[in-house]
PDB file of C-alpha atoms in Angstrom:
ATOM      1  CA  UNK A   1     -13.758  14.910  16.362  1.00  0.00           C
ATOM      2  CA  UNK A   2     -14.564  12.091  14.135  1.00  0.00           C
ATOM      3  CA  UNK A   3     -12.137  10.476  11.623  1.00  0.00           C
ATOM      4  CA  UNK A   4     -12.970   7.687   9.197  1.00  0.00           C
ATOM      5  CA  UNK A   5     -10.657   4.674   8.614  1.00  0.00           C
ATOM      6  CA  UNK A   6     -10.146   2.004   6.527  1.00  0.00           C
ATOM      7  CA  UNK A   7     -10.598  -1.764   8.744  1.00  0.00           C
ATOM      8  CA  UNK A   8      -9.819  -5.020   7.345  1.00  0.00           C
ATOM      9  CA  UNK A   9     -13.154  -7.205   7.961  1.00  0.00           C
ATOM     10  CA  UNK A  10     -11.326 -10.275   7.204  1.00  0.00           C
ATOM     11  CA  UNK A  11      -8.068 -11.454   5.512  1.00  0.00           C
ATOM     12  CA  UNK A  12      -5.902 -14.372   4.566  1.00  0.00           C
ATOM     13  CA  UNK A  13      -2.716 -15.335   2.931  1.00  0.00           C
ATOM     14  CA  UNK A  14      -1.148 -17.941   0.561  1.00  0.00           C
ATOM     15  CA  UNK A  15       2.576 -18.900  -0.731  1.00  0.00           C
ATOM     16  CA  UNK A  16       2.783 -19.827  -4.023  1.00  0.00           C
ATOM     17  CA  UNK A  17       6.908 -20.108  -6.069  1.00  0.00           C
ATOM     18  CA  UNK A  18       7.853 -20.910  -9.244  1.00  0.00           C
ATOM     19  CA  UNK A  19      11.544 -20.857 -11.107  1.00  0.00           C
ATOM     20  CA  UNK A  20      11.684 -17.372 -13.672  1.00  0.00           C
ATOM     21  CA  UNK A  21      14.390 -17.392 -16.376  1.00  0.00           C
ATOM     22  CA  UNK A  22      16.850 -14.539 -15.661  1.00  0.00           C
ATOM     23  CA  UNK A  23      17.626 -12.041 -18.885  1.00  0.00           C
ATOM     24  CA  UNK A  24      21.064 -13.254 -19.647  1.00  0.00           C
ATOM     25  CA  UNK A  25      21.956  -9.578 -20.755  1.00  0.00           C
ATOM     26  CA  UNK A  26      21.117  -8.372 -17.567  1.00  0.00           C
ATOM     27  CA  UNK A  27      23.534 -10.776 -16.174  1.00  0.00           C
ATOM     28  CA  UNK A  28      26.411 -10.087 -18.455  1.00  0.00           C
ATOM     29  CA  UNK A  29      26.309  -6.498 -17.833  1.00  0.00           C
ATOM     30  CA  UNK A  30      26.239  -7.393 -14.029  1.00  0.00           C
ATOM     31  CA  UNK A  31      28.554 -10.038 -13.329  1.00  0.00           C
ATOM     32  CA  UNK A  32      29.539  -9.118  -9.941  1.00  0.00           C
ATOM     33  CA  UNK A  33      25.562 -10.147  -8.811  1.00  0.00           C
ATOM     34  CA  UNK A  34      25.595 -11.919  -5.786  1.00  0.00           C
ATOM     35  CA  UNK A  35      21.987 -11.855  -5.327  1.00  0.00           C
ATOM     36  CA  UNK A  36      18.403 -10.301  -6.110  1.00  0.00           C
ATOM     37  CA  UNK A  37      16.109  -8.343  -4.263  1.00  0.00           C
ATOM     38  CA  UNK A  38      12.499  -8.340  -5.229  1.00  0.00           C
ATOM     39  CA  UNK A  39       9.330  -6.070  -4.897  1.00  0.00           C
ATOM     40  CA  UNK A  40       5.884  -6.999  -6.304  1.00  0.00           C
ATOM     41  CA  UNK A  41       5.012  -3.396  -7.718  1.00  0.00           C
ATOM     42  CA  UNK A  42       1.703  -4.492  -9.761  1.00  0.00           C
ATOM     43  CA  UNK A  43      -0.507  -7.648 -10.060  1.00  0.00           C
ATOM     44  CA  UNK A  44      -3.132  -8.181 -12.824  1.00  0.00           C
ATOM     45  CA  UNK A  45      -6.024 -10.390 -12.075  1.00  0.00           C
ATOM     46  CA  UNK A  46      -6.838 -10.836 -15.077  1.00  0.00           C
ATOM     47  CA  UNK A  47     -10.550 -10.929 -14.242  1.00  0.00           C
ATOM     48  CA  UNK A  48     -13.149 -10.793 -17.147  1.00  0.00           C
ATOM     49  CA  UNK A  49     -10.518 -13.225 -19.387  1.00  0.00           C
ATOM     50  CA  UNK A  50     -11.365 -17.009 -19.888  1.00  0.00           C
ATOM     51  CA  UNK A  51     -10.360 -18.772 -17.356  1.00  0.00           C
ATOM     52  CA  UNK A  52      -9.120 -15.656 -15.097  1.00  0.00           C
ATOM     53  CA  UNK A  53     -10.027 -14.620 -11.995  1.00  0.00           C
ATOM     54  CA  UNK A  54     -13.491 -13.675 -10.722  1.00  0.00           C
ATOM     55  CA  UNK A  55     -15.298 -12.704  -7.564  1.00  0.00           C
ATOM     56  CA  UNK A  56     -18.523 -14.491  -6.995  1.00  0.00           C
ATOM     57  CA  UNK A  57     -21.325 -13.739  -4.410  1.00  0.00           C
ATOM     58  CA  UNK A  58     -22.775 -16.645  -2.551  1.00  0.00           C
ATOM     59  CA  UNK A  59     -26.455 -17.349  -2.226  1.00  0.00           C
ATOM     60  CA  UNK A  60     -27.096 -18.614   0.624  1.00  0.00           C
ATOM     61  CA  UNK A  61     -23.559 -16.668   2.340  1.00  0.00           C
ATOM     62  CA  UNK A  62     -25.173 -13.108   1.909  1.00  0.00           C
ATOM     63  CA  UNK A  63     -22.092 -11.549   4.307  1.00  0.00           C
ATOM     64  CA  UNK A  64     -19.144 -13.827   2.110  1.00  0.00           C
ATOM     65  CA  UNK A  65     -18.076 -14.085  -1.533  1.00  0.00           C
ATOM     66  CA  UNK A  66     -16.090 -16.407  -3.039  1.00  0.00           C
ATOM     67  CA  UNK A  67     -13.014 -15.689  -4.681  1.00  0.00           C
ATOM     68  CA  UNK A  68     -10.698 -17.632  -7.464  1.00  0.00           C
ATOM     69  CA  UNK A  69      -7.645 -16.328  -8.202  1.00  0.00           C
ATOM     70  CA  UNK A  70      -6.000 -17.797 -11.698  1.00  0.00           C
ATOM     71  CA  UNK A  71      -3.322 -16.213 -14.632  1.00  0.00           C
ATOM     72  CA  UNK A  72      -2.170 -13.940 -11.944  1.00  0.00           C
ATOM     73  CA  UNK A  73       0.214 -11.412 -14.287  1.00  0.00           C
ATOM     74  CA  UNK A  74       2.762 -10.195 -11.506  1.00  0.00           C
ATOM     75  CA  UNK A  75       5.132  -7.687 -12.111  1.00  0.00           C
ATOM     76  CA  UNK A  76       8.116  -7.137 -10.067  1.00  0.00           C
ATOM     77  CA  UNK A  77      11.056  -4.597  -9.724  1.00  0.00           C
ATOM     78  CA  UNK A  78      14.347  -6.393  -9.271  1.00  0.00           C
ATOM     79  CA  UNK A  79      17.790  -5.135  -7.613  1.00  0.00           C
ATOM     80  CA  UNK A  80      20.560  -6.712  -8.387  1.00  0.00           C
ATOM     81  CA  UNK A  81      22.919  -6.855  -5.313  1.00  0.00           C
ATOM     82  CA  UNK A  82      26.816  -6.845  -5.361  1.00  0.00           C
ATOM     83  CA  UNK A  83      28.349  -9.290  -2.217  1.00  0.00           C
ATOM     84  CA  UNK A  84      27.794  -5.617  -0.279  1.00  0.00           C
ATOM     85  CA  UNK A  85      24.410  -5.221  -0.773  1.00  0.00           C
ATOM     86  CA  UNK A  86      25.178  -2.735  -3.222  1.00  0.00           C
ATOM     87  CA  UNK A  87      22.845  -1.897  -6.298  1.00  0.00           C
ATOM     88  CA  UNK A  88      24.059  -2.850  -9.384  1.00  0.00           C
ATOM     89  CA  UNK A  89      21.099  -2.039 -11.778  1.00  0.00           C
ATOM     90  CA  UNK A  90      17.291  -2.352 -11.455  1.00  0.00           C
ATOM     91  CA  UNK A  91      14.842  -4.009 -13.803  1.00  0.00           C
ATOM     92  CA  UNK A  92      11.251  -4.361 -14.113  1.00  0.00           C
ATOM     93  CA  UNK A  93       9.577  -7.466 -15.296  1.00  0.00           C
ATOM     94  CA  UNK A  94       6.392  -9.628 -15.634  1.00  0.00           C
ATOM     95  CA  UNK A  95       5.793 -13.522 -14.244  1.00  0.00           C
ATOM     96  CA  UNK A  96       2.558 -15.280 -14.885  1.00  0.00           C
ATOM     97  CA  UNK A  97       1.145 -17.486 -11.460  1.00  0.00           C
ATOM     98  CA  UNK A  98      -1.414 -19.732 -11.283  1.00  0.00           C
ATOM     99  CA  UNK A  99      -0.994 -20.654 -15.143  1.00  0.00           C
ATOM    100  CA  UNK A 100      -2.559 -23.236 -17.744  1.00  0.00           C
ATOM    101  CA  UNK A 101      -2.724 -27.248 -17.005  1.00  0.00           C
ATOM    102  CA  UNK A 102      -0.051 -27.151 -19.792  1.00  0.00           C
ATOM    103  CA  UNK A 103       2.327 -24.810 -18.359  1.00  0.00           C
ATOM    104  CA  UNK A 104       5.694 -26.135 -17.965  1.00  0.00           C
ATOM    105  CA  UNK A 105       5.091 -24.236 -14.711  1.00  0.00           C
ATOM    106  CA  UNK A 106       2.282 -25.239 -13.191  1.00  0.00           C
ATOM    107  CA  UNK A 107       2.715 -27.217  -9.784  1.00  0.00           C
ATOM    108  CA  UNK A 108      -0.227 -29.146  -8.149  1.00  0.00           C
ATOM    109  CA  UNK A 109       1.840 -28.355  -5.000  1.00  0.00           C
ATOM    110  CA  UNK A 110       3.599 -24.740  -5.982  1.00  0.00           C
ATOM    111  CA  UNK A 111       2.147 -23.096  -8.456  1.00  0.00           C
ATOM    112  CA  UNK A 112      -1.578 -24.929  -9.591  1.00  0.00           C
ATOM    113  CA  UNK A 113      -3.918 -23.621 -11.827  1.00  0.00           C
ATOM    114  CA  UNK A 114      -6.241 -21.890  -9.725  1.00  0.00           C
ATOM    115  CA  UNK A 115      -6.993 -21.115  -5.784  1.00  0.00           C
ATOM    116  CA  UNK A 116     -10.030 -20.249  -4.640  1.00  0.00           C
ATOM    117  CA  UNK A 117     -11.276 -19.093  -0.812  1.00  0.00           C
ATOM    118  CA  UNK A 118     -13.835 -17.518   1.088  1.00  0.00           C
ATOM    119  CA  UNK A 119     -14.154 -14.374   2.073  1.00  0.00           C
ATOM    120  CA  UNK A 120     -16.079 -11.965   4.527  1.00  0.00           C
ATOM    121  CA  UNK A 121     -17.726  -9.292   2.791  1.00  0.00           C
ATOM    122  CA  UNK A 122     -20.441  -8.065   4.723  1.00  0.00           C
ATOM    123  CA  UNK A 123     -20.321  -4.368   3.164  1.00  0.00           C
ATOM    124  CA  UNK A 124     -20.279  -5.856  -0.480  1.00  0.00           C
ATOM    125  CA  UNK A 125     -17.478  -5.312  -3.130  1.00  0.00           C
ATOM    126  CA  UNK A 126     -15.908  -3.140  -6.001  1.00  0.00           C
ATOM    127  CA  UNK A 127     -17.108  -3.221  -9.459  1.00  0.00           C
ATOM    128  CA  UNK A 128     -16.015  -1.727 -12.976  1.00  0.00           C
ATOM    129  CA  UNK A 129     -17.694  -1.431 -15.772  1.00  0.00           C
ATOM    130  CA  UNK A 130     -19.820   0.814 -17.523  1.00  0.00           C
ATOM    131  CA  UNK A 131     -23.509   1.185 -17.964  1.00  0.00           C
ATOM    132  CA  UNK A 132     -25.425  -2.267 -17.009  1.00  0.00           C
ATOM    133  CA  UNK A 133     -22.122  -4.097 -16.753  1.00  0.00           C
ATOM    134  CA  UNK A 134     -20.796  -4.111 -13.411  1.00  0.00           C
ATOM    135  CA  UNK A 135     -17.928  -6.775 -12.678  1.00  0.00           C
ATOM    136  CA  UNK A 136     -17.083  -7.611  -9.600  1.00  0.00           C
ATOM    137  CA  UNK A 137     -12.961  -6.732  -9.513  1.00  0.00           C
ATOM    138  CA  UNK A 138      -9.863  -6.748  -6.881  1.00  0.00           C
ATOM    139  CA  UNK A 139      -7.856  -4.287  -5.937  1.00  0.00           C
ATOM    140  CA  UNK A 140      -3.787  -4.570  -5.678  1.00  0.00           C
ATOM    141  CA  UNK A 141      -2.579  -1.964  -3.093  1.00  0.00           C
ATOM    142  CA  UNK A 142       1.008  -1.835  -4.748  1.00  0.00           C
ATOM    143  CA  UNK A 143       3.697   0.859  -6.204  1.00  0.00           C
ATOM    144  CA  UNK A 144       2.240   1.705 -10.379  1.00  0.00           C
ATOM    145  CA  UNK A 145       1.080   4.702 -11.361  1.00  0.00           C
ATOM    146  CA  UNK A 146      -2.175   4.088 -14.182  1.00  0.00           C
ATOM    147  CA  UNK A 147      -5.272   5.855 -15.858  1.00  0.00           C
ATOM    148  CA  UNK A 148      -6.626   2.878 -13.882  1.00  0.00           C
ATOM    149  CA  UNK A 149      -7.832   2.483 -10.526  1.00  0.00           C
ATOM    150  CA  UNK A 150      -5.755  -0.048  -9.480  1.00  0.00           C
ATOM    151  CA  UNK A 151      -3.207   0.355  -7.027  1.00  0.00           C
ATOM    152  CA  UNK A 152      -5.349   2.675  -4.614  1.00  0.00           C
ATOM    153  CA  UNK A 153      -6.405   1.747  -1.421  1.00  0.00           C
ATOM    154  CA  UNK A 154     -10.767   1.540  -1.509  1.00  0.00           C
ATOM    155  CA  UNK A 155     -13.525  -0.643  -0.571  1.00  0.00           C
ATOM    156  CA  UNK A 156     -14.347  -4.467  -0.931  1.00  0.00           C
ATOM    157  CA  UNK A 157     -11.568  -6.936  -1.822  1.00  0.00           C
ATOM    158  CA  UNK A 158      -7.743  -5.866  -1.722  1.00  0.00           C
ATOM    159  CA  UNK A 159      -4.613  -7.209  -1.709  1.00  0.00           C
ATOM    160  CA  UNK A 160      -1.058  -7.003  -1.382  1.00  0.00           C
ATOM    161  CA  UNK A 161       2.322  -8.978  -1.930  1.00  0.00           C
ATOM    162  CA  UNK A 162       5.787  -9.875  -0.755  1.00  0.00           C
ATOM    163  CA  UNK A 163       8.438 -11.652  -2.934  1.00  0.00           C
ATOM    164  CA  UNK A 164      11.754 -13.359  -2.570  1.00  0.00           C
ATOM    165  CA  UNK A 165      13.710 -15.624  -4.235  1.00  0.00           C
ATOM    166  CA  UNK A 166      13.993 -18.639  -2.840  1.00  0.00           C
ATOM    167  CA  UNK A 167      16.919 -20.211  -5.008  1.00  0.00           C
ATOM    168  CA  UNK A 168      19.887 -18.126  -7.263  1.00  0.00           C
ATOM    169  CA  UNK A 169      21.511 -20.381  -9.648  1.00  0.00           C
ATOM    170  CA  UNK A 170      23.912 -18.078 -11.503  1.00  0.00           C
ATOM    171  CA  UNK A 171      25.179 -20.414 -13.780  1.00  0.00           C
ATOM    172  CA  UNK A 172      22.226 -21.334 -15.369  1.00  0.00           C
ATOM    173  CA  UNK A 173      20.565 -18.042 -15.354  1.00  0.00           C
ATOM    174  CA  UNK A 174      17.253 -18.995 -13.494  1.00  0.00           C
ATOM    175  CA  UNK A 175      15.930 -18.160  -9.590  1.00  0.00           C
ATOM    176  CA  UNK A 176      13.110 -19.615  -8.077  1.00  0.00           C
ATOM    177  CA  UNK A 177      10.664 -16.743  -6.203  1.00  0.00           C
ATOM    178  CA  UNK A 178       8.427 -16.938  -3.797  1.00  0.00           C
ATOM    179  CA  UNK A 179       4.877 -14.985  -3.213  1.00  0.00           C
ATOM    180  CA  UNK A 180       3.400 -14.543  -0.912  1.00  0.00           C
ATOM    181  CA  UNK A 181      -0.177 -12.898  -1.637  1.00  0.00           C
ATOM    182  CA  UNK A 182      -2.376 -11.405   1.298  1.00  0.00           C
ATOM    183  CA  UNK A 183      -6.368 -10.633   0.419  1.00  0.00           C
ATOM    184  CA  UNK A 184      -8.443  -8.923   2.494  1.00  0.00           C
ATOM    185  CA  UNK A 185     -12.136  -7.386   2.651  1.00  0.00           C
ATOM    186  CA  UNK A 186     -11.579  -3.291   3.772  1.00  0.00           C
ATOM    187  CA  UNK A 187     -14.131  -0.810   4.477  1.00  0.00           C
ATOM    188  CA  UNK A 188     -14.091   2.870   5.058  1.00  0.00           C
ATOM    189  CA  UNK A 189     -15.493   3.208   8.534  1.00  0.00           C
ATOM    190  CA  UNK A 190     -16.038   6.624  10.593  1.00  0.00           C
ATOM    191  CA  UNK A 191     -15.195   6.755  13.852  1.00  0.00           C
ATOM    192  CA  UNK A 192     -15.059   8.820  17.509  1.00  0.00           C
ATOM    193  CA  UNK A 193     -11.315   9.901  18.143  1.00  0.00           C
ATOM    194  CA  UNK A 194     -10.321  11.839  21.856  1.00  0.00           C
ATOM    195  CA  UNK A 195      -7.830  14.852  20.936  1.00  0.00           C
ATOM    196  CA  UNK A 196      -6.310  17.337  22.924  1.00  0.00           C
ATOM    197  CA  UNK A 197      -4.746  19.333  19.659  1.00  0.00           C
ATOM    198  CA  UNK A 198      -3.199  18.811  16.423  1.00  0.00           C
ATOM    199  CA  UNK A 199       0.083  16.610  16.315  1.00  0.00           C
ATOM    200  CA  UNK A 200       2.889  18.889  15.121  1.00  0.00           C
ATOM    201  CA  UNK A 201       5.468  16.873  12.507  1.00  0.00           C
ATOM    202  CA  UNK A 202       8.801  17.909  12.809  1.00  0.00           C
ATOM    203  CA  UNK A 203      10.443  20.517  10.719  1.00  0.00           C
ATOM    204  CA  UNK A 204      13.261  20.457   8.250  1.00  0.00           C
ATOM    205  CA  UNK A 205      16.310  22.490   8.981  1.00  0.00           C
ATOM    206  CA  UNK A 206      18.176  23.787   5.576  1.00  0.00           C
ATOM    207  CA  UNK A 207      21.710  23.446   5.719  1.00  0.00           C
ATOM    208  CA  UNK A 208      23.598  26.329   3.934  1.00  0.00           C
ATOM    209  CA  UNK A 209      23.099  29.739   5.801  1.00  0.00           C
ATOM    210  CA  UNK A 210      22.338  32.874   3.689  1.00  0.00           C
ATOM    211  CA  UNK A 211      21.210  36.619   4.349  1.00  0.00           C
ATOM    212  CA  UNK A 212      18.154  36.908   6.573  1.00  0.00           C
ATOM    213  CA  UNK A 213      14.942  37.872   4.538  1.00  0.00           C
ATOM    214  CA  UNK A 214      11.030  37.050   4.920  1.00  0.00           C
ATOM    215  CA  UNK A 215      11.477  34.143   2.499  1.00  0.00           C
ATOM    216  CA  UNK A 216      14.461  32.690   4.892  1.00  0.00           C
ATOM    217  CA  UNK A 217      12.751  33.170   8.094  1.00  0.00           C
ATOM    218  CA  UNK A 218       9.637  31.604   6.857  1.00  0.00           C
ATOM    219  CA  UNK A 219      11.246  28.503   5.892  1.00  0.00           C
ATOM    220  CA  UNK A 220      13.481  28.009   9.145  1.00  0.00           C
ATOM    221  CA  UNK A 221      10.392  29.304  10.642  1.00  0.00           C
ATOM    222  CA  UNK A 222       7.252  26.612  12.193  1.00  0.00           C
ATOM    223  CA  UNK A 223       5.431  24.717   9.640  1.00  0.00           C
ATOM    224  CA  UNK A 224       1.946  25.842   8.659  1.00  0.00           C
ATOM    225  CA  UNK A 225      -1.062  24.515   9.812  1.00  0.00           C
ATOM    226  CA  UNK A 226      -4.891  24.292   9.412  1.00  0.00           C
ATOM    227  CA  UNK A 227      -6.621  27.802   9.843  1.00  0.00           C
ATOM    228  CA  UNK A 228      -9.210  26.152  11.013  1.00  0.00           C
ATOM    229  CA  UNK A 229      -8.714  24.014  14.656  1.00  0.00           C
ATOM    230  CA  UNK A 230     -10.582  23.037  17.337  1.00  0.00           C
ATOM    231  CA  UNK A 231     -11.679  25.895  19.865  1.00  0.00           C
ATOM    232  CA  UNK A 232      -9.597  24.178  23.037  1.00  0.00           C
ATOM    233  CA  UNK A 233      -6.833  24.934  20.693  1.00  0.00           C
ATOM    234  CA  UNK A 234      -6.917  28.887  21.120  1.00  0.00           C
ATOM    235  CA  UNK A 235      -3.836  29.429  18.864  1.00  0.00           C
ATOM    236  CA  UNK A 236      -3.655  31.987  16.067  1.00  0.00           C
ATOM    237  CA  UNK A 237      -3.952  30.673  12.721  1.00  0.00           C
ATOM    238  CA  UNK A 238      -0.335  30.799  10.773  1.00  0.00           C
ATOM    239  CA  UNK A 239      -1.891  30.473   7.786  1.00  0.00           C
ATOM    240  CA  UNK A 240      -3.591  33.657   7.739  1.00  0.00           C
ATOM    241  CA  UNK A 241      -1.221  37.013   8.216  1.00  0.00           C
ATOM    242  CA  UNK A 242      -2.496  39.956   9.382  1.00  0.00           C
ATOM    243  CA  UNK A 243      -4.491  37.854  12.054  1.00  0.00           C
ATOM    244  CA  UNK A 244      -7.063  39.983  13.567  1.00  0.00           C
ATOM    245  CA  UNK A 245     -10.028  38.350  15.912  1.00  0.00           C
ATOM    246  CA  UNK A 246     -11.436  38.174  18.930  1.00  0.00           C
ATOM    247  CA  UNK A 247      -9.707  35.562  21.339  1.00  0.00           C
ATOM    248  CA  UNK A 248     -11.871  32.784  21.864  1.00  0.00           C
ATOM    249  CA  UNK A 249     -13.252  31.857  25.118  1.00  0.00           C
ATOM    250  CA  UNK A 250     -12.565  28.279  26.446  1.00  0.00           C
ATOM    251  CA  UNK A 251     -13.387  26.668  29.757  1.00  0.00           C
ATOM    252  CA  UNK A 252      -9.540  25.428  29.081  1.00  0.00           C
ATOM    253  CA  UNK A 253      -6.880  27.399  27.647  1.00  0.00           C
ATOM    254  CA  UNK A 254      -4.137  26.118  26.134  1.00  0.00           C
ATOM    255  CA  UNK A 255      -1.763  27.848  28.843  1.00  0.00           C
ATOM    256  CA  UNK A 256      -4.257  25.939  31.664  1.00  0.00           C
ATOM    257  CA  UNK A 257      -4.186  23.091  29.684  1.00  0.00           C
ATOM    258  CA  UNK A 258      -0.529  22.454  29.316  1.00  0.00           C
ATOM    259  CA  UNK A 259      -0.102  23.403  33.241  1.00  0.00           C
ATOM    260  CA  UNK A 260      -2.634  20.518  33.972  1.00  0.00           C
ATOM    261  CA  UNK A 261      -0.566  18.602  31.776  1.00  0.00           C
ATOM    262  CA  UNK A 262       2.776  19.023  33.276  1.00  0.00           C
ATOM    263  CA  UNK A 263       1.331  18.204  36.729  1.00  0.00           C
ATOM    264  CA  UNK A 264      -0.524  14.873  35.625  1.00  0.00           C
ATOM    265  CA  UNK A 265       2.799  13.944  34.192  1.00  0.00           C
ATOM    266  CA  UNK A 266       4.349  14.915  38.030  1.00  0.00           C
ATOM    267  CA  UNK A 267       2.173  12.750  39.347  1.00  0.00           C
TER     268      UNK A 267
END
């Protein structure tokens, strides 16, 4: 049986932080906040804007490409956290990293204008565009639903990211949060896998009891499976009902087999 899988060719991280202004509605409505929980749920590259990020191939690196990551538009989903770790309320907003020279928030040491690194690409990257235009683009693997492509896991450059904050200052309404961005090369590669069967996931159990009926004993019954399985299998389909074939003949049964089984595990 084979399986294809995607493999991370090569990968790398980087920190960056920066202080955010807190909504001070959000704050009033919440004053029992003790702290904030962060998740990065979307980041926009920006590539194809001036001075945004880009993807460039290397001339004499035919395997690497060299990436520059600037005007990184993060958004994040925030929980605000009582002193039990309770949810108070939930809000979604957007923090620019990597900015402008003249951004009160750019950092030569934090939060600088630009990054750039080298990657190993040896399969090539993604591109969108239409017709003759093909830009080279990267993929964030995070939690947005879009008419884009973003946000899916597929080939060439991806990446991913954690956030905390780093610094609360109620008072004065502002936290400092830190990212932490991961980018890596991934490829869709087929491989050879060893199987003696299909894995079985375990089944649900309702709760409330009620009169017996096809319906009922179906769902307490096993969860359904692929009518079509591997010969050494020799179940019945239980996807198909009336079943009627020919039993299939295999050097190893799955009676044999599980008997050969329990005795390997004896030993």
């Amino acid at each position: 049986m084979t399986c294809v899988a995607p493999v991370v060719f090569d990968e790398c991280g980087i920190n960056l932080c920066r202080e955010i202004k807190i909504p001070e509605c959000l704050l009033e409505d919440n004053p029992c906040t003790k702290a904030i929980e962060l998740k990065v749920i979307d980041i926009d590259f920006s590539i194809g804007e001036i001075d945004g990020s880009c993807v460039e191939t290397l001339p004499k690196r035919p395997n690497c490409v060299r990436v520059t990551l600037s005007k990184l538009k993060v958004r994040f989903a925030a929980k605000l956290l009582d002193r039990h770790c309770r949810v108070l309320a939930e809000e979604c907003f957007q923090a620019l990293y990597l900015p402008d020279k003249d951004s009160p928030h750019c950092d030569d040491d934090t939060n600088p204008p630009s990054i750039t690194i080298d990657l190993y690409a040896p399969y090539g990257v993604s591109y969108y565009g239409e017709c003759k235009e093909c830009i080279p683009c990267i993929n964030y693997l995070g939690f947005v639903e879009g008419p884009d492509r973003n946000n899916e896991l597929r080939q060439g450059i991806g990446c991913q990211g954690l956030a905390k904050v780093i610094e609360f200052d109620l008072d004065d309404g502002c936290m400092a949060v830190g990212l932490s961005l991961y980018l890596k090369t991934i490829y869709f590669i087929q491989y050879r896998l060893k199987h003696a069967g299909l894995c079985v996931p375990p089944k649900c159990i309702p709760i409330n009891p009620c009169e017996q009926n096809p319906c009922l004993e179906f769902v307490e019954g096993d969860l359904l499976e692929q009518s079509i399985q591997p010969l050494e299998l020799c179940t019945r389909p239980k996807t198909i009902k009336p079943c009627c074939y020919d039993p299939v003949e295999d050097p190893t049964p799955a009676d044999e087999a599980a008997t050969k089984t329990e005795c390997d595990n004896c030993l």
